[in-house]
């Protein structure tokens, strides 16, 4: 039941070691393996490697397997090595000789490549959707709390006035840049490697442009050697995009953990969204954001982990690449959970008002005082010295008015412009084209 096996049984210990977690992880790719096969067999019929009747039989059986996968009734049996073998074995059992023909013109190498590309496309759409939801929540909070002032810090020392509008909006705009990174990963993922076979093409007259269209890819990985070299590179670039989102989430989570602390006390959450202590009855711990911080720091290590697993591999396929799934697949799940949980928590955040009335924040307004003198004609360096001396001798009396009007400041958040940037990058993913192609593939 191994599509590569001849007449010698592999040692059981060798088989266990080499298969590893493939059966478990391949289940996540099962639907995409069927989609790749549906496109491949339609192309095979166009070049006369399948008859029209055989194509109908194979398509019907593949679509039935797809339905079984969608309903959770598909399993990869212990005697079967991977998802490719399971699908082909099921086909052969159900429809006979036609099932044995579907591997013509492809290898497990390009089969797993196209499975991964299709799977990653779906994963990217999920991560983009969840990031977009978090973005909208942040923009909403920024607009709602734009007039509530907040201490700004440099070196974790009180620095200048900020606002919740600025704070929420900062993380929203950070997600825009993260989506630019994810768009780059999408563009690299959305290229078709199918037809590269074992990495050196095929003597069959394959129509690779046809499978590219059928699967909704933007274009081909043209060079068959490079198509195989894309394994590992695609994962690393996707991990880098994920790492960018994770960095934004981890930093925001750290801010939340500080701001909820009683010594800051800028924000709070309903008690049911926090945890307590087994001995200290007053505790309301931000465990959710602590776990988001740690999970996202772990994700930030992922690109380096993938690089270390693939560095200095020569061209061509190597079994090392199998292990990438063990690192990347759970990280995708974890990032989606962090995005969803961050959005949920922020839907219930409670923001304090009047924070800067506390006298310990008086020095936040020192720059405002310097700028006021400068606006009245005092040279900036002289104004800086004057205000500095009042601070040193204890006579500083701050004004608390904040007059920031330039783009991106307290009084001019530019949230509409930030939303415009996000909408611009989201539109470039063009998920609808992919959905349309897959729906058409499954329909006929």
Protein backbone atom coordinates (compact mmCIF):
# COMPACT_ATOMS: atom_id res chain seq x y z
CA UNK A 1 0.00 0.00 0.00
CA UNK A 2 2.96 2.28 -0.63
CA UNK A 3 2.92 3.78 -4.09
CA UNK A 4 6.71 3.51 -4.31
CA UNK A 5 7.14 0.01 -2.86
CA UNK A 6 8.35 -2.92 -4.98
CA UNK A 7 8.94 -6.44 -3.68
CA UNK A 8 10.81 -5.82 -0.43
CA UNK A 9 9.08 -4.98 2.84
CA UNK A 10 10.65 -2.09 4.72
CA UNK A 11 11.91 -2.82 8.22
CA UNK A 12 9.16 -1.83 10.67
CA UNK A 13 11.45 0.33 12.81
CA UNK A 14 12.66 2.16 9.71
CA UNK A 15 9.09 2.67 8.57
CA UNK A 16 7.98 4.04 11.95
CA UNK A 17 10.92 6.43 12.08
CA UNK A 18 10.58 7.69 8.51
CA UNK A 19 6.80 8.07 8.53
CA UNK A 20 6.91 9.96 11.84
CA UNK A 21 3.83 12.18 12.27
CA UNK A 22 3.02 12.24 8.57
CA UNK A 23 -0.28 10.39 8.81
CA UNK A 24 -1.56 12.74 11.51
CA UNK A 25 -0.41 15.93 9.76
CA UNK A 26 -1.38 14.77 6.28
CA UNK A 27 -5.03 14.68 7.36
CA UNK A 28 -4.91 18.48 7.34
CA UNK A 29 -3.89 18.35 3.66
CA UNK A 30 -6.25 15.58 2.58
CA UNK A 31 -8.88 17.78 0.92
CA UNK A 32 -6.16 19.63 -0.95
CA UNK A 33 -4.62 16.38 -2.17
CA UNK A 34 -7.96 15.53 -3.75
CA UNK A 35 -8.22 18.99 -5.33
CA UNK A 36 -4.76 18.62 -6.83
CA UNK A 37 -5.70 15.22 -8.20
CA UNK A 38 -8.94 16.56 -9.71
CA UNK A 39 -6.97 19.17 -11.64
CA UNK A 40 -4.28 16.68 -12.62
CA UNK A 41 -6.68 14.07 -14.02
CA UNK A 42 -8.58 16.66 -16.04
CA UNK A 43 -5.26 17.66 -17.58
CA UNK A 44 -4.35 13.99 -18.19
CA UNK A 45 -7.56 13.51 -20.17
CA UNK A 46 -6.72 16.57 -22.30
CA UNK A 47 -3.44 14.93 -23.37
CA UNK A 48 -5.06 11.49 -23.91
CA UNK A 49 -3.60 9.72 -20.87
CA UNK A 50 -7.13 9.14 -19.62
CA UNK A 51 -10.23 8.51 -21.69
CA UNK A 52 -13.26 10.73 -21.26
CA UNK A 53 -15.11 7.87 -19.57
CA UNK A 54 -12.20 7.17 -17.22
CA UNK A 55 -12.07 10.87 -16.33
CA UNK A 56 -15.73 10.87 -15.33
CA UNK A 57 -15.24 7.78 -13.21
CA UNK A 58 -12.14 9.17 -11.49
CA UNK A 59 -13.72 12.58 -10.91
CA UNK A 60 -16.81 11.05 -9.36
CA UNK A 61 -14.74 8.89 -7.02
CA UNK A 62 -12.43 11.77 -6.05
CA UNK A 63 -15.39 14.01 -5.26
CA UNK A 64 -16.84 11.28 -3.07
CA UNK A 65 -13.55 11.05 -1.18
CA UNK A 66 -13.58 14.85 -0.85
CA UNK A 67 -17.05 14.67 0.74
CA UNK A 68 -15.80 12.00 3.15
CA UNK A 69 -12.90 14.26 4.14
CA UNK A 70 -15.22 17.21 4.67
CA UNK A 71 -17.56 15.12 6.85
CA UNK A 72 -14.67 13.70 8.92
CA UNK A 73 -15.04 10.15 7.62
CA UNK A 74 -11.61 9.94 5.96
CA UNK A 75 -8.72 8.21 7.69
CA UNK A 76 -5.16 7.35 6.71
CA UNK A 77 -4.79 3.71 7.66
CA UNK A 78 -1.81 2.45 9.61
CA UNK A 79 -0.70 0.30 6.69
CA UNK A 80 -0.64 3.36 4.42
CA UNK A 81 2.29 5.74 4.43
CA UNK A 82 0.69 9.10 3.64
CA UNK A 83 -2.37 10.88 2.27
CA UNK A 84 -1.28 10.44 -1.37
CA UNK A 85 -1.09 6.68 -0.96
CA UNK A 86 -4.43 6.56 0.85
CA UNK A 87 -6.31 8.48 -1.82
CA UNK A 88 -4.79 6.47 -4.67
CA UNK A 89 -5.44 3.19 -2.85
CA UNK A 90 -9.08 4.13 -2.23
CA UNK A 91 -9.53 5.03 -5.87
CA UNK A 92 -8.04 1.76 -7.05
CA UNK A 93 -10.22 -0.23 -4.65
CA UNK A 94 -13.36 1.59 -5.77
CA UNK A 95 -12.90 2.05 -9.53
CA UNK A 96 -10.13 -0.36 -10.50
CA UNK A 97 -7.57 0.28 -13.24
CA UNK A 98 -8.47 3.94 -13.81
CA UNK A 99 -7.34 4.70 -10.27
CA UNK A 100 -3.88 3.40 -11.09
CA UNK A 101 -3.50 5.93 -13.91
CA UNK A 102 -3.79 9.15 -11.90
CA UNK A 103 -0.12 9.17 -10.92
CA UNK A 104 0.99 9.47 -14.54
CA UNK A 105 3.17 12.52 -15.03
CA UNK A 106 3.64 13.36 -11.38
CA UNK A 107 5.68 12.31 -8.38
CA UNK A 108 4.97 12.39 -4.69
CA UNK A 109 7.43 15.29 -4.72
CA UNK A 110 5.28 17.64 -6.79
CA UNK A 111 2.12 16.12 -5.33
CA UNK A 112 3.08 17.20 -1.82
CA UNK A 113 4.29 20.53 -3.18
CA UNK A 114 0.90 21.34 -4.68
CA UNK A 115 -0.92 20.00 -1.60
CA UNK A 116 1.13 22.32 0.59
CA UNK A 117 0.62 25.31 -1.68
CA UNK A 118 -3.16 24.75 -1.68
CA UNK A 119 -3.16 24.19 2.08
CA UNK A 120 -1.06 27.30 2.73
CA UNK A 121 -3.36 29.38 0.56
CA UNK A 122 -6.31 28.34 2.72
CA UNK A 123 -4.30 28.99 5.88
CA UNK A 124 -3.26 32.43 4.67
CA UNK A 125 -6.88 33.31 4.00
CA UNK A 126 -7.77 32.23 7.55
CA UNK A 127 -4.94 34.26 9.10
CA UNK A 128 -5.78 37.30 6.98
CA UNK A 129 -9.45 37.06 7.99
CA UNK A 130 -8.55 36.85 11.68
CA UNK A 131 -6.02 39.68 11.39
CA UNK A 132 -8.60 41.84 9.65
CA UNK A 133 -11.08 41.24 12.48
CA UNK A 134 -8.49 42.28 15.06
CA UNK A 135 -7.62 45.33 12.96
CA UNK A 136 -11.26 46.45 12.87
CA UNK A 137 -11.55 46.01 16.63
CA UNK A 138 -8.43 48.12 17.21
CA UNK A 139 -9.63 50.89 14.88
CA UNK A 140 -13.01 50.91 16.61
CA UNK A 141 -11.39 51.18 20.04
CA UNK A 142 -9.05 53.90 18.79
CA UNK A 143 -11.97 55.99 17.57
CA UNK A 144 -14.06 55.33 20.69
CA UNK A 145 -11.31 56.27 23.15
CA UNK A 146 -9.47 58.89 21.11
CA UNK A 147 -9.90 61.63 23.72
CA UNK A 148 -8.71 59.58 26.71
CA UNK A 149 -5.11 60.48 27.50
CA UNK A 150 -2.48 57.96 28.48
CA UNK A 151 1.14 58.34 29.60
CA UNK A 152 3.68 57.73 26.88
CA UNK A 153 6.97 56.10 27.86
CA UNK A 154 10.51 55.97 26.57
CA UNK A 155 13.03 53.74 28.38
CA UNK A 156 9.94 52.80 30.48
CA UNK A 157 10.19 56.29 31.97
CA UNK A 158 7.34 58.80 31.84
CA UNK A 159 7.89 60.73 28.62
CA UNK A 160 5.05 62.58 26.84
CA UNK A 161 1.26 62.52 26.66
CA UNK A 162 -0.22 59.78 24.53
CA UNK A 163 -3.79 58.57 24.18
CA UNK A 164 -5.74 55.36 23.90
CA UNK A 165 -6.57 56.50 20.40
CA UNK A 166 -2.87 56.47 19.57
CA UNK A 167 -2.20 53.21 21.40
CA UNK A 168 -4.94 51.18 19.77
CA UNK A 169 -4.29 52.81 16.41
CA UNK A 170 -0.58 52.02 16.56
CA UNK A 171 -1.23 48.30 16.70
CA UNK A 172 -3.83 48.63 13.93
CA UNK A 173 -1.27 50.23 11.62
CA UNK A 174 1.31 47.64 12.61
CA UNK A 175 -1.07 44.98 11.33
CA UNK A 176 -1.19 46.77 7.97
CA UNK A 177 2.56 46.24 7.56
CA UNK A 178 2.14 42.66 8.73
CA UNK A 179 -0.41 42.13 5.96
CA UNK A 180 2.09 43.46 3.42
CA UNK A 181 4.43 40.72 4.64
CA UNK A 182 1.65 38.15 4.36
CA UNK A 183 0.84 39.38 0.84
CA UNK A 184 4.42 38.60 -0.17
CA UNK A 185 4.00 35.09 1.26
CA UNK A 186 0.71 34.76 -0.62
CA UNK A 187 2.32 35.73 -3.93
CA UNK A 188 5.02 33.09 -3.50
CA UNK A 189 2.54 30.48 -2.33
CA UNK A 190 0.12 31.17 -5.18
CA UNK A 191 2.34 29.63 -7.89
CA UNK A 192 1.75 26.15 -9.28
CA UNK A 193 4.51 23.50 -8.87
CA UNK A 194 2.40 20.64 -10.25
CA UNK A 195 4.00 18.95 -13.25
CA UNK A 196 7.54 19.34 -11.96
CA UNK A 197 7.29 15.66 -10.94
CA UNK A 198 10.36 14.54 -8.99
CA UNK A 199 11.95 17.92 -9.71
CA UNK A 200 13.05 17.34 -13.30
CA UNK A 201 9.81 17.39 -15.26
CA UNK A 202 8.25 14.61 -17.30
CA UNK A 203 8.50 13.09 -20.78
CA UNK A 204 4.69 13.19 -20.91
CA UNK A 205 3.39 16.28 -22.78
CA UNK A 206 1.90 17.78 -19.61
CA UNK A 207 -0.17 20.96 -19.84
CA UNK A 208 0.97 22.75 -16.71
CA UNK A 209 -0.81 25.96 -17.68
CA UNK A 210 -4.08 24.04 -17.61
CA UNK A 211 -3.63 22.80 -14.03
CA UNK A 212 -2.57 26.32 -13.02
CA UNK A 213 -5.89 27.65 -14.28
CA UNK A 214 -7.93 24.81 -12.80
CA UNK A 215 -6.48 25.32 -9.32
CA UNK A 216 -6.76 29.11 -9.43
CA UNK A 217 -3.04 29.74 -9.13
CA UNK A 218 -1.82 33.13 -10.30
CA UNK A 219 0.99 31.61 -12.34
CA UNK A 220 3.41 28.70 -12.58
CA UNK A 221 6.60 27.86 -10.83
CA UNK A 222 8.09 27.54 -14.29
CA UNK A 223 11.49 25.94 -13.77
CA UNK A 224 10.92 22.38 -12.57
CA UNK A 225 14.11 22.33 -10.49
CA UNK A 226 13.16 25.58 -8.79
CA UNK A 227 9.63 24.30 -8.17
CA UNK A 228 11.18 21.59 -6.01
CA UNK A 229 13.54 24.11 -4.41
CA UNK A 230 10.43 26.02 -3.33
CA UNK A 231 9.84 23.38 -0.65
CA UNK A 232 11.29 24.89 2.49
CA UNK A 233 11.57 28.36 0.97
CA UNK A 234 7.80 28.77 0.82
CA UNK A 235 7.49 27.59 4.42
CA UNK A 236 10.22 29.94 5.59
CA UNK A 237 8.67 32.99 3.91
CA UNK A 238 5.23 32.12 5.26
CA UNK A 239 6.77 31.72 8.72
CA UNK A 240 8.38 35.14 8.37
CA UNK A 241 5.00 36.69 7.62
CA UNK A 242 3.47 34.86 10.56
CA UNK A 243 6.36 36.04 12.72
CA UNK A 244 5.57 39.64 11.79
CA UNK A 245 1.97 39.30 12.99
CA UNK A 246 3.20 37.48 16.09
CA UNK A 247 5.62 40.29 16.91
CA UNK A 248 2.76 42.80 16.84
CA UNK A 249 0.62 40.58 19.06
CA UNK A 250 3.45 39.87 21.52
CA UNK A 251 4.25 43.56 21.95
CA UNK A 252 0.59 44.44 22.43
CA UNK A 253 0.21 41.60 24.94
CA UNK A 254 3.18 42.94 26.90
CA UNK A 255 1.60 46.40 26.98
CA UNK A 256 -1.65 44.92 28.24
CA UNK A 257 0.19 43.03 30.99
CA UNK A 258 1.82 46.30 32.09
CA UNK A 259 -1.27 48.46 31.78
CA UNK A 260 -3.46 46.08 33.80
CA UNK A 261 -0.89 46.05 36.61
CA UNK A 262 -2.07 47.95 39.70
CA UNK A 263 0.94 50.28 39.52
CA UNK A 264 -0.30 51.42 36.10
CA UNK A 265 -4.03 50.65 36.32
CA UNK A 266 -4.89 52.03 32.89
CA UNK A 267 -7.16 49.20 31.77
CA UNK A 268 -9.09 46.26 33.19
CA UNK A 269 -11.13 43.29 32.05
CA UNK A 270 -14.21 41.62 33.50
CA UNK A 271 -13.26 39.22 36.27
CA UNK A 272 -14.46 36.22 34.28
CA UNK A 273 -11.83 36.93 31.62
CA UNK A 274 -8.96 36.84 34.10
CA UNK A 275 -7.65 34.18 36.47
CA UNK A 276 -7.00 34.14 40.20
CA UNK A 277 -4.50 32.87 42.72
CA UNK A 278 -4.78 29.83 44.93
CA UNK A 279 -3.69 31.85 47.99
CA UNK A 280 -4.14 35.56 47.09
CA UNK A 281 -7.85 36.38 46.81
CA UNK A 282 -7.27 39.82 45.27
CA UNK A 283 -5.54 38.60 42.11
CA UNK A 284 -6.91 39.19 38.59
CA UNK A 285 -4.19 37.81 36.34
CA UNK A 286 -3.92 38.53 32.58
CA UNK A 287 -3.17 34.90 31.74
CA UNK A 288 -4.65 35.16 28.24
CA UNK A 289 -2.23 37.90 27.24
CA UNK A 290 0.69 36.21 28.95
CA UNK A 291 0.01 33.10 26.87
CA UNK A 292 -0.44 35.18 23.70
CA UNK A 293 2.92 36.80 24.44
CA UNK A 294 4.68 33.47 24.90
CA UNK A 295 2.97 31.71 22.00
CA UNK A 296 3.80 34.58 19.68
CA UNK A 297 7.41 34.71 20.85
CA UNK A 298 7.58 31.02 19.98
CA UNK A 299 6.19 31.76 16.52
CA UNK A 300 8.83 34.44 16.07
CA UNK A 301 11.45 31.71 16.40
CA UNK A 302 9.84 29.68 13.62
CA UNK A 303 11.58 31.24 10.59
CA UNK A 304 14.97 30.52 12.14
CA UNK A 305 13.93 26.96 13.00
CA UNK A 306 12.89 26.35 9.39
CA UNK A 307 16.08 27.97 8.11
CA UNK A 308 18.18 25.71 10.31
CA UNK A 309 16.35 22.64 8.96
CA UNK A 310 16.89 23.63 5.32
CA UNK A 311 20.17 25.53 5.29
CA UNK A 312 22.80 24.06 2.96
CA UNK A 313 20.50 21.42 1.48
CA UNK A 314 21.46 20.95 -2.17
CA UNK A 315 18.83 21.23 -4.89
CA UNK A 316 16.37 18.38 -5.27
CA UNK A 317 14.10 16.70 -2.75
CA UNK A 318 15.36 15.55 0.67
CA UNK A 319 13.44 13.79 3.44
CA UNK A 320 14.49 16.56 5.85
CA UNK A 321 11.69 18.64 4.31
CA UNK A 322 9.04 16.31 5.75
CA UNK A 323 9.73 17.66 9.23
CA UNK A 324 8.75 21.21 8.29
CA UNK A 325 5.10 20.26 8.70
CA UNK A 326 5.68 19.39 12.35
CA UNK A 327 6.87 22.92 13.04
CA UNK A 328 4.64 24.98 10.76
CA UNK A 329 1.21 23.36 10.94
CA UNK A 330 0.76 23.74 14.74
CA UNK A 331 2.12 27.30 14.55
CA UNK A 332 -0.59 28.27 12.06
CA UNK A 333 -3.24 26.94 14.44
CA UNK A 334 -1.63 28.74 17.38
CA UNK A 335 -1.43 32.10 15.58
CA UNK A 336 -5.08 31.90 14.57
CA UNK A 337 -6.07 31.15 18.15
CA UNK A 338 -4.01 34.10 19.41
CA UNK A 339 -5.61 36.45 16.87
CA UNK A 340 -9.11 35.29 17.75
CA UNK A 341 -8.52 35.47 21.49
CA UNK A 342 -6.91 38.93 21.29
CA UNK A 343 -9.94 40.19 19.36
CA UNK A 344 -12.32 38.64 21.87
CA UNK A 345 -10.49 40.13 24.85
CA UNK A 346 -10.36 43.59 23.30
CA UNK A 347 -14.11 43.46 22.75
CA UNK A 348 -14.37 43.48 26.56
CA UNK A 349 -11.53 45.82 27.53
CA UNK A 350 -12.35 48.54 30.05
CA UNK A 351 -10.42 51.79 29.58
CA UNK A 352 -9.78 54.23 32.42
CA UNK A 353 -10.32 57.98 32.01
CA UNK A 354 -8.63 60.87 33.82
CA UNK A 355 -5.36 58.98 34.22
CA UNK A 356 -3.14 62.04 33.76
CA UNK A 357 -4.80 63.92 36.63
CA UNK A 358 -2.41 62.07 38.95
CA UNK A 359 0.43 64.43 39.95
CA UNK A 360 3.08 61.85 39.17
CA UNK A 361 2.36 62.45 35.49
CA UNK A 362 3.00 66.22 35.68
CA UNK A 363 6.34 65.98 33.89
CA UNK A 364 4.61 64.45 30.87
CA UNK A 365 3.76 68.02 29.92
CA UNK A 366 7.31 69.40 30.05
CA UNK A 367 7.67 69.21 26.27
CA UNK A 368 4.33 71.00 25.87
CA UNK A 369 5.71 73.80 28.05
CA UNK A 370 8.94 73.98 26.04
CA UNK A 371 7.00 74.09 22.77
CA UNK A 372 4.69 76.81 24.09
CA UNK A 373 7.69 79.03 24.89
CA UNK A 374 9.17 78.31 21.45
CA UNK A 375 5.89 79.25 19.77
CA UNK A 376 6.09 82.56 21.62
CA UNK A 377 9.50 83.31 20.14
CA UNK A 378 11.92 81.81 22.67
CA UNK A 379 14.66 79.78 20.89
CA UNK A 380 13.99 76.08 21.44
CA UNK A 381 17.26 75.36 23.27
CA UNK A 382 16.69 78.34 25.57
CA UNK A 383 13.10 77.24 26.21
CA UNK A 384 14.36 73.72 27.00
CA UNK A 385 16.80 75.18 29.53
CA UNK A 386 14.16 77.37 31.18
CA UNK A 387 11.70 74.52 31.68
CA UNK A 388 14.51 72.22 32.81
CA UNK A 389 15.49 74.64 35.54
CA UNK A 390 11.90 74.84 36.85
CA UNK A 391 11.83 71.07 37.03
CA UNK A 392 15.13 70.97 38.91
CA UNK A 393 14.10 73.60 41.48
CA UNK A 394 10.58 72.19 41.96
CA UNK A 395 8.67 75.16 40.54
CA UNK A 396 7.43 73.53 37.34
CA UNK A 397 3.72 74.14 36.85
CA UNK A 398 2.49 72.17 33.85
CA UNK A 399 -0.30 73.17 31.60
CA UNK A 400 -2.38 70.13 30.74
CA UNK A 401 -3.66 71.18 27.34
CA UNK A 402 -2.48 68.98 24.49
CA UNK A 403 -2.38 70.63 21.09
CA UNK A 404 -1.24 67.95 18.64
CA UNK A 405 -2.77 68.39 15.21
CA UNK A 406 -0.29 67.01 12.70
CA UNK A 407 -0.93 63.75 10.87
CA UNK A 408 -0.89 60.71 13.13
CA UNK A 409 -0.83 62.64 16.41
CA UNK A 410 -3.24 62.71 19.35
CA UNK A 411 -5.55 65.20 17.66
CA UNK A 412 -5.31 63.73 14.16
CA UNK A 413 -5.18 59.95 14.34
CA UNK A 414 -5.56 59.37 10.57
CA UNK A 415 -7.52 56.20 11.25
CA UNK A 416 -9.37 56.59 7.95
CA UNK A 417 -6.07 56.63 6.11
CA UNK A 418 -4.85 53.60 8.06
CA UNK A 419 -8.06 51.74 7.21
CA UNK A 420 -7.59 52.72 3.59
CA UNK A 421 -4.11 51.19 3.59
CA UNK A 422 -5.47 47.97 5.08
CA UNK A 423 -8.27 47.75 2.52
CA UNK A 424 -5.76 48.32 -0.27
CA UNK A 425 -3.53 45.44 0.78
CA UNK A 426 -6.45 43.09 1.53
CA UNK A 427 -7.86 43.63 -1.96
CA UNK A 428 -4.62 42.34 -3.49
CA UNK A 429 -5.07 38.84 -2.08
CA UNK A 430 -7.96 38.21 -4.48
CA UNK A 431 -9.28 35.23 -2.54
CA UNK A 432 -12.42 35.23 -4.67
CA UNK A 433 -10.49 34.07 -7.73
CA UNK A 434 -9.20 31.06 -5.81
CA UNK A 435 -12.64 30.24 -4.39
CA UNK A 436 -14.20 30.43 -7.84
CA UNK A 437 -11.64 28.06 -9.34
CA UNK A 438 -12.05 25.48 -6.57
CA UNK A 439 -15.85 25.63 -6.71
CA UNK A 440 -15.71 25.09 -10.46
CA UNK A 441 -13.27 22.18 -10.07
CA UNK A 442 -15.59 20.46 -7.60
CA UNK A 443 -18.70 21.20 -9.65
CA UNK A 444 -17.87 19.51 -12.95
